[in-house]
Short mmCIF file of the C-alpha atoms (twelve columns), coordinates in Angstrom:
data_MODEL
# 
_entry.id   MODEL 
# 
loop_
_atom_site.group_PDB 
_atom_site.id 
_atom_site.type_symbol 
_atom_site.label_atom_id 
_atom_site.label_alt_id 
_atom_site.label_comp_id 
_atom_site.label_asym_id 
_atom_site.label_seq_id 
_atom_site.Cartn_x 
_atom_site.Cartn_y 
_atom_site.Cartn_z 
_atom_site.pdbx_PDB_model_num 
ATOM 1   C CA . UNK A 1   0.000   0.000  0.000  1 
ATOM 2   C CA . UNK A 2   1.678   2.832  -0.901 1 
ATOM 3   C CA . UNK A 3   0.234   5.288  2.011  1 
ATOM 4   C CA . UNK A 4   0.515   3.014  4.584  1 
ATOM 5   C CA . UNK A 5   3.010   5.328  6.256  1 
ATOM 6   C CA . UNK A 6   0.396   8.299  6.344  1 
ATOM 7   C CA . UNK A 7   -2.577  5.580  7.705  1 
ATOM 8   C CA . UNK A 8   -1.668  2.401  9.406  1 
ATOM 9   C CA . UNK A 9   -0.234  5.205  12.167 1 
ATOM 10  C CA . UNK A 10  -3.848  6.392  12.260 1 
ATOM 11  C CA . UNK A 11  -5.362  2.908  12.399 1 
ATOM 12  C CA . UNK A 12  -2.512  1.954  15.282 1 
ATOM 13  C CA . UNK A 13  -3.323  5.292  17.132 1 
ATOM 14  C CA . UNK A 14  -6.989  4.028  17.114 1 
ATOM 15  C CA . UNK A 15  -6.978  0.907  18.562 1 
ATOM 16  C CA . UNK A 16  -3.918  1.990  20.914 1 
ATOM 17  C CA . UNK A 17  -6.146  4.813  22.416 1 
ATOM 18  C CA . UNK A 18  -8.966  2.336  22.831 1 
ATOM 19  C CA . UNK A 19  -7.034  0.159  24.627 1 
ATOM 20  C CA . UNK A 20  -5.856  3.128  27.242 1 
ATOM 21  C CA . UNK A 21  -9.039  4.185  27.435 1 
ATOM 22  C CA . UNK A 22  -10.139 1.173  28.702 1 
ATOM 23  C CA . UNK A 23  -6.910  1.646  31.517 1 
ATOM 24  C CA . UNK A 24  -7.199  4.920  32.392 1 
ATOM 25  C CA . UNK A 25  -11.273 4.397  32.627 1 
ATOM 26  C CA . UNK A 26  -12.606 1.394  32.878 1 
ATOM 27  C CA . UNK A 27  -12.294 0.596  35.974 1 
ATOM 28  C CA . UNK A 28  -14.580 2.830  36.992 1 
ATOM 29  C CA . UNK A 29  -17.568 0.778  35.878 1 
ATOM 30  C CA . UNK A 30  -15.954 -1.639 38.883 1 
ATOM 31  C CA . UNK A 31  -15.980 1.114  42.184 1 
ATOM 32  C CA . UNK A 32  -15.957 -1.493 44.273 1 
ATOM 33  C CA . UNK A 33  -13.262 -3.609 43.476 1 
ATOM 34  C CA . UNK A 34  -10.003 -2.607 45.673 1 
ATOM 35  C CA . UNK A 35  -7.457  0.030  44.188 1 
ATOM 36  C CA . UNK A 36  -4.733  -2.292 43.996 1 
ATOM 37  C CA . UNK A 37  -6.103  -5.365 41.558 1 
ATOM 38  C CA . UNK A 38  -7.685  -2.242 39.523 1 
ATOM 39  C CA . UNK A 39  -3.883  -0.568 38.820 1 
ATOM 40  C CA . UNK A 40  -2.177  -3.890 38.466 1 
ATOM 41  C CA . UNK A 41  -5.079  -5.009 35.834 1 
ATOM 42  C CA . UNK A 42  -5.363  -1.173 34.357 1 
ATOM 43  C CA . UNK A 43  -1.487  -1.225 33.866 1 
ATOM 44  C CA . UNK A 44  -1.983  -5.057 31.933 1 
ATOM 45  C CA . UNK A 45  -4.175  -3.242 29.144 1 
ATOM 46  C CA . UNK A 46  -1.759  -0.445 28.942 1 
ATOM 47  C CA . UNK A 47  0.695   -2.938 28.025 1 
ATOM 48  C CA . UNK A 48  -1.327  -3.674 24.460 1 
ATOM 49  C CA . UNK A 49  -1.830  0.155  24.494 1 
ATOM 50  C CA . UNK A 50  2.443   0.746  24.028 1 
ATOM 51  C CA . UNK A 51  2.685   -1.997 21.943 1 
ATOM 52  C CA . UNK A 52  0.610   -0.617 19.380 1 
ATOM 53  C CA . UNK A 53  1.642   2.994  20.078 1 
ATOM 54  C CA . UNK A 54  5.175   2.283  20.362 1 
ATOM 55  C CA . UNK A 55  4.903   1.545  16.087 1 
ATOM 56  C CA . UNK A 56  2.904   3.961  15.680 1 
ATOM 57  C CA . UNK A 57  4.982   6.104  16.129 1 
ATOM 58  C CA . UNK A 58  8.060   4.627  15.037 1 
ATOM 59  C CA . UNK A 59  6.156   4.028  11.151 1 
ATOM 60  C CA . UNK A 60  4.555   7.388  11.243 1 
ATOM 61  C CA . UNK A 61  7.489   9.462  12.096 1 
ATOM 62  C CA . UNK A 62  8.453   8.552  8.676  1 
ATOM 63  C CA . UNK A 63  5.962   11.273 7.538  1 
ATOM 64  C CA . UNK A 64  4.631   13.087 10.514 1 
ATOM 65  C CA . UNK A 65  6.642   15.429 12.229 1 
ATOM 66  C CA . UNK A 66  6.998   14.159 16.404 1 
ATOM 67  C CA . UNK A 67  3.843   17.047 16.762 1 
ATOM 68  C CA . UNK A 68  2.102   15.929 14.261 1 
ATOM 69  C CA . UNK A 69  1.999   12.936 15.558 1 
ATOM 70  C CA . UNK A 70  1.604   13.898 19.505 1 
ATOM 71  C CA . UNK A 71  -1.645  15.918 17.904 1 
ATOM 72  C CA . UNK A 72  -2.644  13.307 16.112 1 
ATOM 73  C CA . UNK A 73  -2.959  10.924 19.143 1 
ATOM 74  C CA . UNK A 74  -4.354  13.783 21.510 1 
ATOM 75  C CA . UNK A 75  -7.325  14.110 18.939 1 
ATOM 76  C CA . UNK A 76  -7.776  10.536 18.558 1 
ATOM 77  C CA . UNK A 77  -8.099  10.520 22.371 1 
ATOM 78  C CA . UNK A 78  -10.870 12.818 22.796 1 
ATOM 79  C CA . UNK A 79  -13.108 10.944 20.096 1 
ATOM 80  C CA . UNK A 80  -11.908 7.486  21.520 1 
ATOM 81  C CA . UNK A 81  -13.236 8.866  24.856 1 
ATOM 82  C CA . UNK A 82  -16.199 10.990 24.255 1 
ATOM 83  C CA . UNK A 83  -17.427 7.277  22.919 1 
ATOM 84  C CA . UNK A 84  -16.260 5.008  25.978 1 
ATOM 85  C CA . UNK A 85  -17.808 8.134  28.414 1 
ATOM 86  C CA . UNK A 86  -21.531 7.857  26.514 1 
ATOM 87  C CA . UNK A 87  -21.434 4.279  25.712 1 
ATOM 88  C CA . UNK A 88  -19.903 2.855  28.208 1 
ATOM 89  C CA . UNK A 89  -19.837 4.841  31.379 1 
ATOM 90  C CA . UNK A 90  -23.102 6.151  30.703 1 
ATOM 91  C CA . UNK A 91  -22.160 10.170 30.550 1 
ATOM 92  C CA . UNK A 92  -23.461 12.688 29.056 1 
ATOM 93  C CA . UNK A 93  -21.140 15.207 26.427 1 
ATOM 94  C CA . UNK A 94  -22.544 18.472 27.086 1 
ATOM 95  C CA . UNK A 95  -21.874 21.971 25.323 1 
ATOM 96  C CA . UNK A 96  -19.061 22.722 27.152 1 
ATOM 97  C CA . UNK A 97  -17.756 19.785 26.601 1 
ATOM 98  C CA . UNK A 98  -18.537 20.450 22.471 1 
ATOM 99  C CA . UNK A 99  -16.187 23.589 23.144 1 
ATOM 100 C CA . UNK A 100 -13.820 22.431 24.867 1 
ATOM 101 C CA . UNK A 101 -12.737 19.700 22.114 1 
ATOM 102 C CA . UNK A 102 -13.518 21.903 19.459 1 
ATOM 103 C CA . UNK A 103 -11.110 24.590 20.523 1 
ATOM 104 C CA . UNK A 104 -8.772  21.676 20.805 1 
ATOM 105 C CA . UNK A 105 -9.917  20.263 17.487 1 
ATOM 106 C CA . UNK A 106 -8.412  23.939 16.143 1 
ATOM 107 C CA . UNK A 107 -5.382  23.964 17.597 1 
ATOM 108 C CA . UNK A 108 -5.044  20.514 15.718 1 
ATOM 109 C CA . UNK A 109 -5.673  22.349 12.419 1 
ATOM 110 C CA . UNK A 110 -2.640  24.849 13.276 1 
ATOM 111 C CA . UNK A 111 -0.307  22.166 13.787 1 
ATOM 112 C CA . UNK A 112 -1.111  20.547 10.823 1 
ATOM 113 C CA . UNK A 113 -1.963  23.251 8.260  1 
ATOM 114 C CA . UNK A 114 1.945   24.093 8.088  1 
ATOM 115 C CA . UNK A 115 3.968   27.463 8.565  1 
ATOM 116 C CA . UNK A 116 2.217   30.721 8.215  1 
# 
């Protein structure tokens, strides 16, 4: 595939950030389960996490700048959990919540529209 440099570190991105989503947040669907078996199982997920971030990375630096690709992953974070937060935690995205991604939606756009 001749672009697989500008999208498999897209695709990898994706299903990394679902993966630390699932980390950083699922356990909260579990409240009662003790802090300790909640990290050590939170920090097994994160291991799948690097190991598709970690060549992410590596295969899109190739063509993305390091920011680029920091952005990239930041963005791909907020839709990953604005998902997991309404699906699965039950939560509700408000407006402020609208803005607050959207301004950093636009700072996205700076990055990667180039130099002035």
């Amino acid at each position: 595939m001749p672009n697989s440099a500008y999208i498999t570190p897209v695709l990898l991105l994706v299903a990394s950030n679902v993966f630390m989503t699932f980390a950083w947040y699922g356990h909260l669907k579990f409240g009662s389960k003790p802090l300790w078996i909640v990290v050590i199982v939170s920090w097994g997920i994160a291991f799948f996490e690097y190991c598709l971030a970690v060549p992410a990375n590596r295969i899109g630096h190739q063509v993305y700048s390091a920011a680029e690709l920091k952005t990239m992953q930041e963005v791909i974070t907020l839709l990953v959990f604005a998902v997991f937060s309404v699906t699965i935690l039950g939560e509700r995205l408000t407006l402020n919540h609208a803005v607050g991604f959207g301004l950093i939606f636009a700072g996205a756009w700076f990055v990667f529209r180039g130099p002035f």
